[in-house]
Tab-separated table of C-alpha atoms and ligand atoms in Angstrom:
chain	number	residue	atom	x	y	z
E	1	MET	CA	124.815	63.326	69.423
E	2	ILE	CA	125.271	59.683	68.401
E	3	GLU	CA	122.312	57.248	68.478
E	4	HIS	CA	124.097	54.370	70.244
E	5	LEU	CA	127.222	54.136	72.395
E	6	LEU	CA	129.150	51.258	70.828
E	7	SER	CA	132.727	52.394	70.450
E	8	CYS	CA	134.906	55.338	71.441
E	9	ASP	CA	135.849	55.589	67.765
E	10	ASP	CA	132.348	57.001	67.195
E	11	LEU	CA	132.991	59.928	69.558
E	12	ASP	CA	134.632	63.118	68.383
E	13	ALA	CA	136.124	65.542	70.909
E	14	GLU	CA	132.929	67.571	70.981
E	15	SER	CA	130.532	64.715	71.739
E	16	ALA	CA	132.924	63.126	74.233
E	17	THR	CA	133.305	66.474	76.015
E	18	LEU	CA	129.530	66.838	76.069
E	19	ILE	CA	129.234	63.490	77.867
E	20	LEU	CA	131.873	64.471	80.457
E	21	ASP	CA	130.328	67.904	81.009
E	22	THR	CA	126.854	66.382	81.358
E	23	ALA	CA	128.263	63.859	83.844
E	24	ALA	CA	129.685	66.749	85.883
E	25	GLN	CA	126.248	68.380	85.890
E	26	MET	CA	124.653	65.105	86.946
E	27	ALA	CA	127.124	64.755	89.825
E	28	HIS	CA	126.441	68.339	90.868
E	29	ALA	CA	122.662	67.882	90.649
E	30	MET	CA	122.902	64.783	92.837
E	31	SER	CA	125.265	66.188	95.450
E	32	GLY	CA	123.012	68.379	97.564
E	33	ARG	CA	119.923	66.159	97.317
E	34	GLU	CA	118.344	64.222	100.103
E	35	VAL	CA	116.560	61.982	97.610
E	36	ARG	CA	119.157	61.105	94.994
E	37	LYS	CA	116.849	60.986	92.010
E	38	LEU	CA	116.102	63.181	89.012
E	39	PRO	CA	112.798	62.802	87.143
E	40	THR	CA	114.476	62.971	83.714
E	41	LEU	CA	113.751	59.470	82.384
E	42	ARG	CA	110.456	58.802	84.147
E	43	GLY	CA	108.349	56.340	82.149
E	44	ARG	CA	111.309	55.058	80.082
E	45	THR	CA	112.559	51.484	80.313
E	46	VAL	CA	116.254	50.572	80.457
E	47	VAL	CA	117.160	46.885	80.093
E	48	ASN	CA	120.503	45.591	81.371
E	49	LEU	CA	121.417	42.519	79.316
E	50	PHE	CA	124.474	40.768	80.760
E	51	TYR	CA	125.942	37.683	79.110
E	52	GLU	CA	129.200	37.948	81.049
E	53	ASP	CA	129.931	38.434	84.722
E	54	SER	CA	130.091	41.955	85.995
E	55	THR	CA	129.981	43.695	89.344
E	56	ARG	CA	130.773	47.359	88.885
E	57	THR	CA	129.389	47.972	85.414
E	58	ARG	CA	126.049	46.244	85.959
E	59	VAL	CA	125.398	47.860	89.332
E	60	SER	CA	126.589	51.219	88.037
E	61	PHE	CA	124.270	51.218	85.000
E	62	GLU	CA	121.432	50.100	87.228
E	63	ALA	CA	122.078	52.893	89.734
E	64	ALA	CA	122.436	55.431	86.906
E	65	ALA	CA	119.110	54.497	85.312
E	66	LYS	CA	117.333	54.468	88.674
E	67	ARG	CA	118.727	57.877	89.632
E	68	LEU	CA	117.160	59.181	86.430
E	69	SER	CA	113.834	57.566	87.466
E	70	ALA	CA	113.766	55.068	84.578
E	71	ASP	CA	112.239	51.621	85.021
E	72	VAL	CA	115.110	49.139	85.072
E	73	VAL	CA	114.949	45.497	84.079
E	74	THR	CA	118.103	43.483	84.679
E	75	PHE	CA	118.490	40.331	82.676
E	76	SER	CA	121.449	38.061	83.217
E	77	ALA	CA	122.078	35.194	80.842
E	78	LYS	CA	122.363	32.741	83.702
E	79	GLY	CA	118.861	31.659	84.716
E	80	SER	CA	117.253	32.938	81.496
E	81	SER	CA	116.263	31.157	78.291
E	82	VAL	CA	119.716	31.984	76.965
E	83	SER	CA	120.883	28.909	78.874
E	84	LYS	CA	118.268	26.966	76.847
E	85	GLY	CA	119.976	28.187	73.680
E	86	GLU	CA	117.867	31.211	72.795
E	87	SER	CA	119.698	33.331	70.267
E	88	LEU	CA	120.733	36.938	70.768
E	89	LYS	CA	118.267	37.885	68.040
E	90	ASP	CA	115.290	36.223	69.755
E	91	THR	CA	116.257	37.826	73.042
E	92	ALA	CA	116.444	41.184	71.264
E	93	LEU	CA	113.012	40.715	69.700
E	94	THR	CA	111.576	39.911	73.131
E	95	LEU	CA	113.068	43.092	74.562
E	96	GLN	CA	111.772	45.040	71.595
E	97	ALA	CA	108.261	43.665	72.188
E	98	MET	CA	108.500	44.779	75.820
E	99	GLY	CA	109.274	48.304	74.702
E	100	ALA	CA	112.859	48.747	75.890
E	101	ASP	CA	113.941	52.346	75.299
E	102	ALA	CA	117.583	51.504	75.919
E	103	VAL	CA	119.481	48.239	76.143
E	104	VAL	CA	122.788	48.065	77.990
E	105	VAL	CA	124.609	44.971	76.807
E	106	ARG	CA	127.691	43.043	77.880
E	107	HIS	CA	128.603	40.071	75.716
E	108	PRO	CA	131.657	37.822	75.236
E	109	ALA	CA	131.505	38.285	71.452
E	110	SER	CA	133.119	41.408	70.032
E	111	GLY	CA	130.519	43.170	67.884
E	112	ALA	CA	127.402	41.805	69.646
E	113	PRO	CA	126.132	45.294	70.636
E	114	HIS	CA	126.489	46.393	67.038
E	115	ARG	CA	124.392	43.412	65.901
E	116	LEU	CA	121.696	44.371	68.404
E	117	THR	CA	121.248	47.797	66.840
E	118	GLY	CA	119.828	46.094	63.763
E	119	TRP	CA	117.063	44.414	65.756
E	120	LEU	CA	116.072	47.091	68.263
E	121	ASP	CA	114.521	50.524	67.922
E	122	GLY	CA	115.972	51.766	71.212
E	123	ALA	CA	119.463	52.977	72.002
E	124	VAL	CA	122.156	50.340	72.550
E	125	LEU	CA	124.964	50.976	75.035
E	126	ASN	CA	127.996	48.727	74.953
E	127	ALA	CA	128.931	47.623	78.492
E	128	GLY	CA	131.880	45.556	77.219
E	129	ASP	CA	132.003	43.272	74.168
E	130	GLY	CA	134.661	40.577	74.122
E	131	THR	CA	138.101	42.083	73.701
E	132	HIS	CA	136.725	44.925	71.584
E	133	GLU	CA	135.505	47.971	73.567
E	134	HIS	CA	134.161	49.224	76.870
E	135	PRO	CA	133.332	52.848	76.080
E	136	THR	CA	131.738	53.909	79.373
E	137	GLN	CA	134.849	52.687	81.212
E	138	ALA	CA	137.051	54.937	79.070
E	139	LEU	CA	134.652	57.850	79.596
E	140	LEU	CA	134.678	57.434	83.371
E	141	ASP	CA	138.465	57.128	83.274
E	142	ALA	CA	138.735	60.356	81.288
E	143	TYR	CA	136.289	62.045	83.667
E	144	THR	CA	138.391	60.944	86.645
E	145	MET	CA	141.642	62.181	85.068
E	146	ARG	CA	140.074	65.494	84.098
E	147	SER	CA	138.610	66.063	87.545
E	148	HIS	CA	141.929	65.361	89.315
E	149	LEU	CA	144.380	66.891	86.859
E	150	GLY	CA	142.209	69.595	85.285
E	151	ARG	CA	142.824	68.619	81.653
E	152	LEU	CA	143.266	65.703	79.272
E	153	GLU	CA	145.208	67.290	76.457
E	154	GLY	CA	148.915	66.551	76.709
E	155	LEU	CA	148.589	64.147	79.647
E	156	ARG	CA	151.092	61.291	79.579
E	157	VAL	CA	149.226	58.083	80.314
E	158	ALA	CA	150.699	54.580	80.544
E	159	ILE	CA	148.344	51.613	80.183
E	160	VAL	CA	150.112	48.624	81.686
E	161	GLY	CA	149.572	44.883	81.482
E	162	ASP	CA	147.291	42.572	79.565
E	163	ILE	CA	146.600	44.823	76.584
E	164	LEU	CA	145.913	41.840	74.340
E	165	HIS	CA	142.669	40.855	76.068
E	166	SER	CA	141.632	44.319	77.207
E	167	ARG	CA	138.623	46.140	75.803
E	168	VAL	CA	139.392	48.822	78.415
E	169	ALA	CA	142.749	49.479	76.734
E	170	ARG	CA	141.204	49.717	73.259
E	171	SER	CA	138.525	52.173	74.364
E	172	ASN	CA	141.006	54.224	76.361
E	173	VAL	CA	143.515	54.493	73.536
E	174	SER	CA	140.811	55.742	71.209
E	175	LEU	CA	139.276	58.252	73.618
E	176	LEU	CA	142.537	59.533	75.088
E	177	ARG	CA	143.911	60.180	71.612
E	178	THR	CA	140.707	62.037	70.705
E	179	PHE	CA	141.333	64.267	73.724
E	180	GLY	CA	144.990	64.801	72.766
E	181	ALA	CA	146.637	62.741	75.529
E	182	GLU	CA	149.849	60.790	74.860
E	183	VAL	CA	149.493	57.071	75.474
E	184	THR	CA	152.234	54.517	76.143
E	185	LEU	CA	151.340	50.840	76.281
E	186	VAL	CA	153.567	48.833	78.613
E	187	ALA	CA	153.422	45.040	78.413
E	188	PRO	CA	155.415	41.943	77.624
E	189	PRO	CA	155.454	41.325	73.846
E	190	THR	CA	153.166	38.296	74.322
E	191	LEU	CA	150.401	40.479	75.770
E	192	LEU	CA	150.339	43.023	72.964
E	193	PRO	CA	147.923	42.583	70.046
E	194	VAL	CA	149.061	41.932	66.510
E	195	GLY	CA	149.161	45.236	64.634
E	196	VAL	CA	149.787	47.373	67.720
E	197	ASP	CA	152.451	49.177	65.691
E	198	THR	CA	149.607	50.806	63.736
E	199	TRP	CA	147.938	52.156	66.907
E	200	PRO	CA	148.540	55.848	67.730
E	201	VAL	CA	150.628	55.008	70.826
E	202	ASP	CA	154.167	54.373	72.020
E	203	VAL	CA	154.989	50.864	73.137
E	204	SER	CA	157.467	49.885	75.852
E	205	TYR	CA	158.433	46.542	77.348
E	206	ASP	CA	160.169	48.272	80.226
E	207	PHE	CA	157.871	49.621	82.950
E	208	ASP	CA	160.730	51.113	84.974
E	209	ALA	CA	161.896	53.185	82.036
E	210	VAL	CA	158.648	55.152	81.694
E	211	LEU	CA	157.638	55.702	85.346
E	212	SER	CA	159.266	59.063	86.005
E	213	ARG	CA	157.475	60.916	83.197
E	214	LEU	CA	153.879	59.823	83.743
E	215	ASP	CA	150.789	61.781	84.763
E	216	VAL	CA	148.653	58.649	84.977
E	217	VAL	CA	149.393	54.966	85.287
E	218	MET	CA	146.482	52.688	84.450
E	219	MET	CA	147.009	49.097	85.533
E	220	LEU	CA	145.082	46.314	83.796
E	221	ARG	CA	143.965	42.994	85.176
E	222	VAL	CA	145.643	39.878	83.853
E	223	GLN	CA	142.563	38.286	82.231
E	224	ALA	CA	143.203	34.624	82.988
E	225	GLU	CA	139.703	33.650	81.803
E	226	ARG	CA	140.513	34.799	78.250
E	227	MET	CA	143.905	33.074	78.128
E	228	ASN	CA	144.169	29.752	76.359
E	229	ALA	CA	147.934	29.556	76.542
E	230	SER	CA	150.759	30.638	78.763
E	231	PHE	CA	151.641	34.267	78.113
E	232	PHE	CA	154.384	34.687	80.727
E	233	PRO	CA	156.681	32.328	82.653
E	234	SER	CA	155.025	32.679	86.079
E	235	ALA	CA	152.808	35.035	88.067
E	236	ARG	CA	155.826	35.978	90.146
E	237	GLU	CA	157.880	36.872	87.119
E	238	TYR	CA	154.988	38.939	85.712
E	239	THR	CA	154.668	40.884	88.975
E	240	ARG	CA	158.417	41.471	89.128
E	241	ARG	CA	158.489	43.080	85.692
E	242	TYR	CA	155.022	44.590	85.272
E	243	GLY	CA	153.463	44.867	88.739
E	244	LEU	CA	152.985	48.266	90.378
E	245	ASP	CA	154.446	47.980	93.862
E	246	ALA	CA	155.343	50.632	96.441
E	247	HIS	CA	158.869	51.003	95.077
E	248	ARG	CA	157.701	51.683	91.521
E	249	MET	CA	154.999	54.020	92.822
E	250	SER	CA	157.663	56.060	94.641
E	251	ARG	CA	159.316	56.730	91.284
E	252	LEU	CA	156.181	58.314	89.804
E	253	PRO	CA	155.933	62.124	89.798
E	254	GLU	CA	154.311	63.518	92.942
E	255	SER	CA	150.973	64.319	91.288
E	256	ALA	CA	150.599	61.153	89.188
E	257	LEU	CA	147.393	59.139	89.517
E	258	VAL	CA	147.125	55.375	89.884
E	259	MET	CA	144.084	53.829	88.187
E	260	HIS	CA	142.624	50.364	87.664
E	261	PRO	CA	139.261	49.486	86.063
E	262	GLY	CA	138.697	46.556	88.455
E	263	PRO	CA	138.396	43.797	89.333
E	264	MET	CA	141.953	43.848	90.703
E	265	ASN	CA	144.270	40.924	91.209
E	266	ARG	CA	145.819	42.389	94.338
E	267	GLY	CA	149.388	41.230	94.683
E	268	MET	CA	149.717	40.509	90.986
E	269	GLU	CA	149.428	43.558	88.718
E	270	ILE	CA	149.011	45.925	91.672
E	271	ALA	CA	150.177	45.692	95.296
E	272	ALA	CA	147.442	46.082	97.884
E	273	SER	CA	149.335	48.977	99.509
E	274	VAL	CA	149.338	50.830	96.155
E	275	ALA	CA	145.661	50.161	95.459
E	276	ASP	CA	144.793	51.576	98.880
E	277	SER	CA	147.266	54.487	98.793
E	278	ALA	CA	146.511	58.196	98.546
E	279	ARG	CA	147.689	58.146	94.910
E	280	SER	CA	145.030	55.647	93.943
E	281	VAL	CA	141.792	57.020	92.452
E	282	ILE	CA	140.277	53.577	91.953
E	283	VAL	CA	137.327	54.240	94.241
E	284	ASP	CA	136.688	57.587	92.505
E	285	GLN	CA	136.582	55.760	89.184
E	286	VAL	CA	133.717	53.640	90.485
E	287	ALA	CA	131.831	56.644	91.876
E	288	ASN	CA	132.317	58.638	88.669
E	289	GLY	CA	131.017	55.693	86.663
E	290	VAL	CA	127.488	56.351	87.868
E	291	SER	CA	127.525	60.023	86.785
E	292	VAL	CA	129.050	59.164	83.407
E	293	ARG	CA	126.451	56.445	82.762
E	294	MET	CA	123.664	58.811	83.812
E	295	ALA	CA	124.987	61.271	81.248
E	296	ALA	CA	125.201	58.635	78.514
E	297	LEU	CA	121.675	57.349	79.163
E	298	TYR	CA	120.284	60.860	79.348
E	299	LEU	CA	121.950	62.072	76.148
E	300	LEU	CA	121.090	58.955	74.145
E	301	LEU	CA	117.497	58.753	75.314
E	302	SER	CA	116.798	62.431	74.879
E	303	GLY	CA	118.106	62.203	71.315
E	304	HIS	CA	116.124	59.071	70.585
E	305	LYS	CA	112.618	58.655	69.195
E	306	GLY	CA	110.124	59.896	71.732
E	307	GLY	CA	112.716	62.081	73.532
E	308	ALA	CA	113.262	62.308	77.261
E	309	ALA	CA	111.077	64.471	79.459
Y	401	LIG	N1	135.940	45.264	84.211
Y	401	LIG	C1	136.706	45.462	83.002
Y	401	LIG	C2	136.038	44.776	81.823
Y	401	LIG	O1	134.944	44.287	81.956
Y	401	LIG	C3	138.127	45.072	83.152
Y	401	LIG	C4	138.404	43.653	83.523
Y	401	LIG	O2	137.505	42.808	83.514
Y	401	LIG	O3	139.572	43.384	83.815
Y	401	LIG	O4	136.605	44.761	80.764
């Protein structure tokens, strides 16, 4: 097993499958319990280090660590010495001195989690770095697809929207390809990254043209906070061409899943009626996130110096 979880590129099919299978065991172990806690990481400390806003990921990692009985310290950059200009390195050395066994980090700079591995003895888990990667999101997405559709190999998945700014898209492309799924990116040309032609995917500018052959449609948020220019004429025009509304959903095959990593811009990339429909597995994605993060913490900490109990 790997030492840190930084990028889906570091996972081969075997280690990624191990994480999903362990997550399934975690979910099973939790299901019948009155007290939803396993003693596995008792006495270990997990630090959540968040330099960017987060709802789902932060709460999910926190719940995962607590369900494994670890001590959890959550540190958000707002209200800490980071706002006084403390560097990532000094923050890391402080965490190291406190004996963090694992650090879960979200940072606006791509590559920040990788930098941390040079300063910490514990395991580092990337909870989203800039526009680079968000590996636990891709793992929980794969888990959700596998649990609904029974397989990943050969699935036809479209990832639709703001690919340019999306670490979710990058992690999903990598992991889905490792599992043998076929990925199509659907976006306006302005929201596709330079060099996308070298990615192992198909690219389409026409959402309507791909709908009828999909097993999964994954909608992405338009990331206005990362946009320093205008990438499309108007929100209305974007929704008309790339939004998933009830009409487009009706053209998907009967069994196709609708996914979104959240937070959603309801009414923009996804209609509220679609997000709340029976096809949508968005709430399952959130629930599965806890099991997947439990698995990642467990596997990394049990492989790490000291081992888990
Ligand atoms: N929550 C995801 C992320 O942190 C997706 C998003 O923000 O749109 O990357």
